[in-house]
Amino acid sequence: MTITLHYEDAVEDAAEGAVAVLHLGDDENRFSPDFLDELDGRLDEVVAAEAAALVTTAGTKFYTNGLDLAWLQDHGERTAWYVGRVQRLLARMLTLPIPTAAAVVGHAFGAGAMLALAHDFRVMRGDRGFFCLPEVDIRIPFSAGMAALIQAKLTPQAAVAAMTTGHRFGGEEALAFGIVDATAADGAVTSTAVERVRPLAGKDQGTLGAIKQTMFATAVTALVG
């Protein structure tokens, strides 16, 4: 597992003012504790470098499959800690003080779909891959924080369709429901996401962060207290 980071538009390798692109990996990119720690560390780097914006992307089959259910099965006594750890990451992405976009190049399931929703914008491959919240079918009710995040980002119609049915939305259907902001062809998802945030370069981190904290105060409180 390695989360890689590079900068688009960097001048003489300087990150300041460039678009940071975080590649989550080429497997299912499940949220193991090590994955969460590594992603948090990369976000620290991006913010400290004063990057203009952030795009997260991944391999071609999965964006991320979310919770590491195998780890949870082996560490059931740490379930409350683990869910809290995931929710802190979601709250951080929701309020990151730079423009963010998720390049959903493949499947985004469960908490992985929530991570995509925690970005400001989402671009999804139009012809392959699903956005899905399968909790109703795997008998895992949403936590209050996760429900608040989803409802903060989706219309009531889309939230009901996504949360209560377990439906697998392809790219074009996700676009029609307003779950994603755009679709793109294979090989163009990440570049389209970069183009979505590039014009937003130069936003003041303090101001943008404060705006997001106010916009999503209810969801953040539900996620982290």
PDB file of C-alpha atoms in Angstrom:
ATOM      1  CA  MET A   1       0.000   0.000   0.000  1.00  0.00           C
ATOM      2  CA  THR A   2       1.472   3.314  -1.080  1.00  0.00           C
ATOM      3  CA  ILE A   3      -0.359   6.590  -1.536  1.00  0.00           C
ATOM      4  CA  THR A   4       1.622   8.675  -3.998  1.00  0.00           C
ATOM      5  CA  LEU A   5       1.607  12.433  -4.417  1.00  0.00           C
ATOM      6  CA  HIS A   6       2.585  14.643  -7.309  1.00  0.00           C
ATOM      7  CA  TYR A   7       1.854  18.220  -8.324  1.00  0.00           C
ATOM      8  CA  GLU A   8       0.353  19.433 -11.594  1.00  0.00           C
ATOM      9  CA  ASP A   9       1.571  22.838 -12.807  1.00  0.00           C
ATOM     10  CA  ALA A  10       4.485  22.847 -10.369  1.00  0.00           C
ATOM     11  CA  VAL A  11       7.126  25.450 -11.216  1.00  0.00           C
ATOM     12  CA  GLU A  12      10.678  24.230 -10.561  1.00  0.00           C
ATOM     13  CA  ASP A  13       9.230  21.457  -8.369  1.00  0.00           C
ATOM     14  CA  ALA A  14       7.584  23.984  -6.041  1.00  0.00           C
ATOM     15  CA  ALA A  15       4.222  22.772  -4.709  1.00  0.00           C
ATOM     16  CA  GLU A  16       2.935  26.237  -3.840  1.00  0.00           C
ATOM     17  CA  GLY A  17       0.180  27.207  -6.242  1.00  0.00           C
ATOM     18  CA  ALA A  18       0.094  23.785  -7.940  1.00  0.00           C
ATOM     19  CA  VAL A  19      -2.691  21.204  -8.005  1.00  0.00           C
ATOM     20  CA  ALA A  20      -1.822  18.264  -5.761  1.00  0.00           C
ATOM     21  CA  VAL A  21      -2.817  14.847  -7.121  1.00  0.00           C
ATOM     22  CA  LEU A  22      -3.033  12.040  -4.567  1.00  0.00           C
ATOM     23  CA  HIS A  23      -3.116   8.524  -6.012  1.00  0.00           C
ATOM     24  CA  LEU A  24      -4.758   6.255  -3.437  1.00  0.00           C
ATOM     25  CA  GLY A  25      -3.411   3.020  -4.912  1.00  0.00           C
ATOM     26  CA  ASP A  26      -4.087   0.259  -7.401  1.00  0.00           C
ATOM     27  CA  ASP A  27      -5.963  -2.255  -5.249  1.00  0.00           C
ATOM     28  CA  GLU A  28      -9.287  -1.893  -3.400  1.00  0.00           C
ATOM     29  CA  ASN A  29      -7.793   0.920  -1.291  1.00  0.00           C
ATOM     30  CA  ARG A  30      -9.678  -0.130   1.796  1.00  0.00           C
ATOM     31  CA  PHE A  31      -9.449   2.004   4.923  1.00  0.00           C
ATOM     32  CA  SER A  32      -7.012   0.034   7.045  1.00  0.00           C
ATOM     33  CA  PRO A  33      -5.589   1.999   9.988  1.00  0.00           C
ATOM     34  CA  ASP A  34      -2.279   2.235   8.115  1.00  0.00           C
ATOM     35  CA  PHE A  35      -4.062   3.564   5.005  1.00  0.00           C
ATOM     36  CA  LEU A  36      -5.861   6.188   7.075  1.00  0.00           C
ATOM     37  CA  ASP A  37      -2.628   7.291   8.736  1.00  0.00           C
ATOM     38  CA  GLU A  38      -0.818   7.507   5.395  1.00  0.00           C
ATOM     39  CA  LEU A  39      -3.622   9.500   3.801  1.00  0.00           C
ATOM     40  CA  ASP A  40      -3.720  11.906   6.732  1.00  0.00           C
ATOM     41  CA  GLY A  41       0.026  12.375   6.423  1.00  0.00           C
ATOM     42  CA  ARG A  42      -0.254  13.163   2.744  1.00  0.00           C
ATOM     43  CA  LEU A  43      -2.983  15.711   3.465  1.00  0.00           C
ATOM     44  CA  ASP A  44      -0.650  17.329   5.983  1.00  0.00           C
ATOM     45  CA  GLU A  45       1.960  17.638   3.224  1.00  0.00           C
ATOM     46  CA  VAL A  46      -0.500  19.138   0.740  1.00  0.00           C
ATOM     47  CA  VAL A  47      -1.774  21.788   3.143  1.00  0.00           C
ATOM     48  CA  ALA A  48       1.702  22.667   4.429  1.00  0.00           C
ATOM     49  CA  ALA A  49       2.981  23.034   0.867  1.00  0.00           C
ATOM     50  CA  GLU A  50       0.216  25.569   0.148  1.00  0.00           C
ATOM     51  CA  ALA A  51      -0.982  23.655  -2.890  1.00  0.00           C
ATOM     52  CA  ALA A  52      -3.704  25.437  -4.829  1.00  0.00           C
ATOM     53  CA  ALA A  53      -6.101  22.493  -4.852  1.00  0.00           C
ATOM     54  CA  LEU A  54      -6.320  18.726  -4.359  1.00  0.00           C
ATOM     55  CA  VAL A  55      -7.457  15.871  -6.592  1.00  0.00           C
ATOM     56  CA  THR A  56      -7.650  12.299  -5.310  1.00  0.00           C
ATOM     57  CA  THR A  57      -7.581   9.446  -7.798  1.00  0.00           C
ATOM     58  CA  ALA A  58      -6.716   5.744  -7.933  1.00  0.00           C
ATOM     59  CA  GLY A  59      -6.234   2.709 -10.170  1.00  0.00           C
ATOM     60  CA  THR A  60      -8.645   1.861 -12.948  1.00  0.00           C
ATOM     61  CA  LYS A  61     -10.922  -0.679 -11.195  1.00  0.00           C
ATOM     62  CA  PHE A  62     -11.443   0.880  -7.770  1.00  0.00           C
ATOM     63  CA  TYR A  63     -11.465   4.371  -6.348  1.00  0.00           C
ATOM     64  CA  THR A  64     -11.912   2.860  -2.901  1.00  0.00           C
ATOM     65  CA  ASN A  65     -14.046   0.099  -1.410  1.00  0.00           C
ATOM     66  CA  GLY A  66     -14.188   1.864   1.943  1.00  0.00           C
ATOM     67  CA  LEU A  67     -14.105   0.130   5.305  1.00  0.00           C
ATOM     68  CA  ASP A  68     -11.573  -2.627   5.854  1.00  0.00           C
ATOM     69  CA  LEU A  69     -14.086  -5.285   6.898  1.00  0.00           C
ATOM     70  CA  ALA A  70     -11.408  -7.967   7.254  1.00  0.00           C
ATOM     71  CA  TRP A  71      -9.516  -5.783   9.749  1.00  0.00           C
ATOM     72  CA  LEU A  72     -12.757  -5.110  11.609  1.00  0.00           C
ATOM     73  CA  GLN A  73     -13.536  -8.808  11.824  1.00  0.00           C
ATOM     74  CA  ASP A  74     -10.158  -9.428  13.433  1.00  0.00           C
ATOM     75  CA  HIS A  75     -10.368  -6.398  15.750  1.00  0.00           C
ATOM     76  CA  GLY A  76     -14.027  -6.256  16.710  1.00  0.00           C
ATOM     77  CA  GLU A  77     -13.206  -4.840  20.128  1.00  0.00           C
ATOM     78  CA  ARG A  78     -11.851  -1.709  18.402  1.00  0.00           C
ATOM     79  CA  THR A  79     -14.925  -1.044  16.259  1.00  0.00           C
ATOM     80  CA  ALA A  80     -15.855   2.222  17.993  1.00  0.00           C
ATOM     81  CA  TRP A  81     -12.286   3.513  17.718  1.00  0.00           C
ATOM     82  CA  TYR A  82     -12.091   2.519  14.047  1.00  0.00           C
ATOM     83  CA  VAL A  83     -15.376   4.143  13.048  1.00  0.00           C
ATOM     84  CA  GLY A  84     -14.321   7.298  14.857  1.00  0.00           C
ATOM     85  CA  ARG A  85     -11.001   7.259  13.001  1.00  0.00           C
ATOM     86  CA  VAL A  86     -12.766   6.982   9.632  1.00  0.00           C
ATOM     87  CA  GLN A  87     -15.172   9.753  10.542  1.00  0.00           C
ATOM     88  CA  ARG A  88     -12.338  12.094  11.499  1.00  0.00           C
ATOM     89  CA  LEU A  89     -10.853  11.607   8.041  1.00  0.00           C
ATOM     90  CA  LEU A  90     -14.215  12.306   6.384  1.00  0.00           C
ATOM     91  CA  ALA A  91     -14.649  15.471   8.445  1.00  0.00           C
ATOM     92  CA  ARG A  92     -11.144  16.604   7.545  1.00  0.00           C
ATOM     93  CA  MET A  93     -11.723  16.150   3.825  1.00  0.00           C
ATOM     94  CA  LEU A  94     -15.089  17.883   4.090  1.00  0.00           C
ATOM     95  CA  THR A  95     -13.447  20.999   5.537  1.00  0.00           C
ATOM     96  CA  LEU A  96     -10.016  20.917   3.893  1.00  0.00           C
ATOM     97  CA  PRO A  97      -9.050  24.570   3.313  1.00  0.00           C
ATOM     98  CA  ILE A  98      -8.332  24.151  -0.415  1.00  0.00           C
ATOM     99  CA  PRO A  99     -10.610  23.208  -3.332  1.00  0.00           C
ATOM    100  CA  THR A 100     -10.930  19.431  -3.687  1.00  0.00           C
ATOM    101  CA  ALA A 101     -12.150  17.019  -6.352  1.00  0.00           C
ATOM    102  CA  ALA A 102     -12.469  13.231  -6.369  1.00  0.00           C
ATOM    103  CA  ALA A 103     -11.575  11.525  -9.641  1.00  0.00           C
ATOM    104  CA  VAL A 104     -13.742   8.420  -9.303  1.00  0.00           C
ATOM    105  CA  VAL A 105     -11.977   6.236 -11.842  1.00  0.00           C
ATOM    106  CA  GLY A 106     -13.613   3.004 -10.656  1.00  0.00           C
ATOM    107  CA  HIS A 107     -15.879   1.612  -7.964  1.00  0.00           C
ATOM    108  CA  ALA A 108     -16.590   3.774  -4.916  1.00  0.00           C
ATOM    109  CA  PHE A 109     -18.456   1.779  -2.286  1.00  0.00           C
ATOM    110  CA  GLY A 110     -19.606   2.507   1.256  1.00  0.00           C
ATOM    111  CA  ALA A 111     -17.190   4.734   3.142  1.00  0.00           C
ATOM    112  CA  GLY A 112     -15.216   5.058  -0.097  1.00  0.00           C
ATOM    113  CA  ALA A 113     -18.257   6.681  -1.695  1.00  0.00           C
ATOM    114  CA  MET A 114     -18.524   8.903   1.386  1.00  0.00           C
ATOM    115  CA  LEU A 115     -14.913   9.971   0.931  1.00  0.00           C
ATOM    116  CA  ALA A 116     -15.775  11.044  -2.611  1.00  0.00           C
ATOM    117  CA  LEU A 117     -18.786  12.960  -1.290  1.00  0.00           C
ATOM    118  CA  ALA A 118     -16.570  14.737   1.242  1.00  0.00           C
ATOM    119  CA  HIS A 119     -14.738  16.446  -1.640  1.00  0.00           C
ATOM    120  CA  ASP A 120     -16.058  19.686  -3.117  1.00  0.00           C
ATOM    121  CA  PHE A 121     -16.497  18.125  -6.559  1.00  0.00           C
ATOM    122  CA  ARG A 122     -16.666  14.655  -8.092  1.00  0.00           C
ATOM    123  CA  VAL A 123     -15.838  13.437 -11.600  1.00  0.00           C
ATOM    124  CA  MET A 124     -16.734   9.848 -12.457  1.00  0.00           C
ATOM    125  CA  ARG A 125     -15.916   7.592 -15.354  1.00  0.00           C
ATOM    126  CA  GLY A 126     -18.979   7.554 -17.562  1.00  0.00           C
ATOM    127  CA  ASP A 127     -18.901   4.005 -18.888  1.00  0.00           C
ATOM    128  CA  ARG A 128     -17.649   1.837 -16.044  1.00  0.00           C
ATOM    129  CA  GLY A 129     -17.608   1.702 -12.252  1.00  0.00           C
ATOM    130  CA  PHE A 130     -20.282   2.196  -9.626  1.00  0.00           C
ATOM    131  CA  PHE A 131     -21.022   4.639  -6.831  1.00  0.00           C
ATOM    132  CA  CYS A 132     -22.830   2.652  -4.143  1.00  0.00           C
ATOM    133  CA  LEU A 133     -23.855   2.908  -0.502  1.00  0.00           C
ATOM    134  CA  PRO A 134     -24.595  -0.786   0.193  1.00  0.00           C
ATOM    135  CA  GLU A 135     -25.246  -0.477   3.928  1.00  0.00           C
ATOM    136  CA  VAL A 136     -28.935  -1.403   3.687  1.00  0.00           C
ATOM    137  CA  ASP A 137     -28.032  -4.696   1.999  1.00  0.00           C
ATOM    138  CA  ILE A 138     -25.093  -5.631   4.237  1.00  0.00           C
ATOM    139  CA  ARG A 139     -27.059  -4.769   7.379  1.00  0.00           C
ATOM    140  CA  ILE A 140     -24.791  -2.006   8.617  1.00  0.00           C
ATOM    141  CA  PRO A 141     -26.864   1.065   9.556  1.00  0.00           C
ATOM    142  CA  PHE A 142     -25.316   4.459   8.855  1.00  0.00           C
ATOM    143  CA  SER A 143     -23.821   6.220  11.833  1.00  0.00           C
ATOM    144  CA  ALA A 144     -25.314   9.612  12.596  1.00  0.00           C
ATOM    145  CA  GLY A 145     -22.146  11.258  11.291  1.00  0.00           C
ATOM    146  CA  MET A 146     -22.048   9.359   8.026  1.00  0.00           C
ATOM    147  CA  ALA A 147     -25.744  10.027   7.418  1.00  0.00           C
ATOM    148  CA  ALA A 148     -25.195  13.727   8.098  1.00  0.00           C
ATOM    149  CA  LEU A 149     -22.314  13.856   5.616  1.00  0.00           C
ATOM    150  CA  ILE A 150     -24.329  12.183   2.863  1.00  0.00           C
ATOM    151  CA  GLN A 151     -27.371  14.395   3.470  1.00  0.00           C
ATOM    152  CA  ALA A 152     -25.189  17.518   3.500  1.00  0.00           C
ATOM    153  CA  LYS A 153     -23.967  16.713  -0.007  1.00  0.00           C
ATOM    154  CA  LEU A 154     -26.970  15.154  -1.760  1.00  0.00           C
ATOM    155  CA  THR A 155     -30.491  16.320  -2.465  1.00  0.00           C
ATOM    156  CA  PRO A 156     -33.200  14.578  -0.408  1.00  0.00           C
ATOM    157  CA  GLN A 157     -34.215  12.613  -3.503  1.00  0.00           C
ATOM    158  CA  ALA A 158     -30.655  11.443  -4.176  1.00  0.00           C
ATOM    159  CA  ALA A 159     -30.027  10.670  -0.499  1.00  0.00           C
ATOM    160  CA  VAL A 160     -33.091   8.428  -0.308  1.00  0.00           C
ATOM    161  CA  ALA A 161     -32.162   6.712  -3.575  1.00  0.00           C
ATOM    162  CA  ALA A 162     -28.590   6.105  -2.424  1.00  0.00           C
ATOM    163  CA  MET A 163     -29.075   5.352   1.275  1.00  0.00           C
ATOM    164  CA  THR A 164     -32.239   3.228   1.368  1.00  0.00           C
ATOM    165  CA  THR A 165     -31.892   1.093  -1.768  1.00  0.00           C
ATOM    166  CA  GLY A 166     -28.239   0.102  -2.054  1.00  0.00           C
ATOM    167  CA  HIS A 167     -28.484   0.993  -5.742  1.00  0.00           C
ATOM    168  CA  ARG A 168     -25.318   0.919  -7.827  1.00  0.00           C
ATOM    169  CA  PHE A 169     -25.140   4.174  -9.761  1.00  0.00           C
ATOM    170  CA  GLY A 170     -23.160   4.175 -12.985  1.00  0.00           C
ATOM    171  CA  GLY A 171     -21.517   7.417 -14.002  1.00  0.00           C
ATOM    172  CA  GLU A 172     -24.281   8.872 -16.137  1.00  0.00           C
ATOM    173  CA  GLU A 173     -26.971   7.962 -13.615  1.00  0.00           C
ATOM    174  CA  ALA A 174     -24.892   9.447 -10.810  1.00  0.00           C
ATOM    175  CA  LEU A 175     -24.621  12.637 -12.863  1.00  0.00           C
ATOM    176  CA  ALA A 176     -28.391  12.737 -13.394  1.00  0.00           C
ATOM    177  CA  PHE A 177     -28.944  12.464  -9.622  1.00  0.00           C
ATOM    178  CA  GLY A 178     -26.372  15.172  -8.887  1.00  0.00           C
ATOM    179  CA  ILE A 179     -24.118  12.737  -7.041  1.00  0.00           C
ATOM    180  CA  VAL A 180     -21.215  13.676  -9.317  1.00  0.00           C
ATOM    181  CA  ASP A 181     -20.540  16.941 -11.106  1.00  0.00           C
ATOM    182  CA  ALA A 182     -19.235  15.526 -14.381  1.00  0.00           C
ATOM    183  CA  THR A 183     -18.357  12.319 -16.173  1.00  0.00           C
ATOM    184  CA  ALA A 184     -15.366  11.601 -18.366  1.00  0.00           C
ATOM    185  CA  ALA A 185     -14.042   8.878 -20.624  1.00  0.00           C
ATOM    186  CA  ASP A 186     -11.554   6.241 -19.552  1.00  0.00           C
ATOM    187  CA  GLY A 187      -8.167   7.886 -19.144  1.00  0.00           C
ATOM    188  CA  ALA A 188      -9.597  11.383 -18.788  1.00  0.00           C
ATOM    189  CA  VAL A 189     -11.216  11.265 -15.354  1.00  0.00           C
ATOM    190  CA  THR A 190      -8.257  12.579 -13.389  1.00  0.00           C
ATOM    191  CA  SER A 191      -7.378  15.293 -15.894  1.00  0.00           C
ATOM    192  CA  THR A 192     -11.028  16.422 -15.934  1.00  0.00           C
ATOM    193  CA  ALA A 193     -10.995  16.646 -12.136  1.00  0.00           C
ATOM    194  CA  VAL A 194      -7.788  18.702 -12.281  1.00  0.00           C
ATOM    195  CA  GLU A 195      -9.414  21.070 -14.766  1.00  0.00           C
ATOM    196  CA  ARG A 196     -12.416  21.388 -12.451  1.00  0.00           C
ATOM    197  CA  VAL A 197     -10.298  22.779  -9.582  1.00  0.00           C
ATOM    198  CA  ARG A 198      -7.490  24.519 -11.473  1.00  0.00           C
ATOM    199  CA  PRO A 199      -9.492  27.761 -11.976  1.00  0.00           C
ATOM    200  CA  LEU A 200     -10.003  27.942  -8.208  1.00  0.00           C
ATOM    201  CA  ALA A 201      -6.300  28.336  -7.481  1.00  0.00           C
ATOM    202  CA  GLY A 202      -5.445  31.216  -5.193  1.00  0.00           C
ATOM    203  CA  LYS A 203      -8.286  30.930  -2.703  1.00  0.00           C
ATOM    204  CA  ASP A 204      -7.143  31.959   0.764  1.00  0.00           C
ATOM    205  CA  GLN A 205      -6.854  28.860   2.958  1.00  0.00           C
ATOM    206  CA  GLY A 206      -8.066  30.595   6.103  1.00  0.00           C
ATOM    207  CA  THR A 207     -11.135  32.038   4.433  1.00  0.00           C
ATOM    208  CA  LEU A 208     -12.075  28.907   2.500  1.00  0.00           C
ATOM    209  CA  GLY A 209     -11.536  26.701   5.534  1.00  0.00           C
ATOM    210  CA  ALA A 210     -13.755  28.941   7.660  1.00  0.00           C
ATOM    211  CA  ILE A 211     -16.487  28.894   5.015  1.00  0.00           C
ATOM    212  CA  LYS A 212     -16.448  25.087   4.874  1.00  0.00           C
ATOM    213  CA  GLN A 213     -16.493  24.826   8.658  1.00  0.00           C
ATOM    214  CA  THR A 214     -19.626  26.979   8.703  1.00  0.00           C
ATOM    215  CA  MET A 215     -21.289  25.283   5.728  1.00  0.00           C
ATOM    216  CA  PHE A 216     -20.817  21.786   7.122  1.00  0.00           C
ATOM    217  CA  ALA A 217     -20.916  22.492  10.862  1.00  0.00           C
ATOM    218  CA  THR A 218     -23.820  20.099  11.467  1.00  0.00           C
ATOM    219  CA  ALA A 219     -22.155  17.234   9.604  1.00  0.00           C
ATOM    220  CA  VAL A 220     -18.774  17.849  11.237  1.00  0.00           C
ATOM    221  CA  THR A 221     -20.341  17.866  14.706  1.00  0.00           C
ATOM    222  CA  ALA A 222     -22.114  14.598  13.951  1.00  0.00           C
ATOM    223  CA  LEU A 223     -18.889  13.066  12.634  1.00  0.00           C
ATOM    224  CA  VAL A 224     -16.450  14.098  15.342  1.00  0.00           C
ATOM    225  CA  GLY A 225     -18.494  15.699  18.108  1.00  0.00           C
TER     226      GLY A 225
END
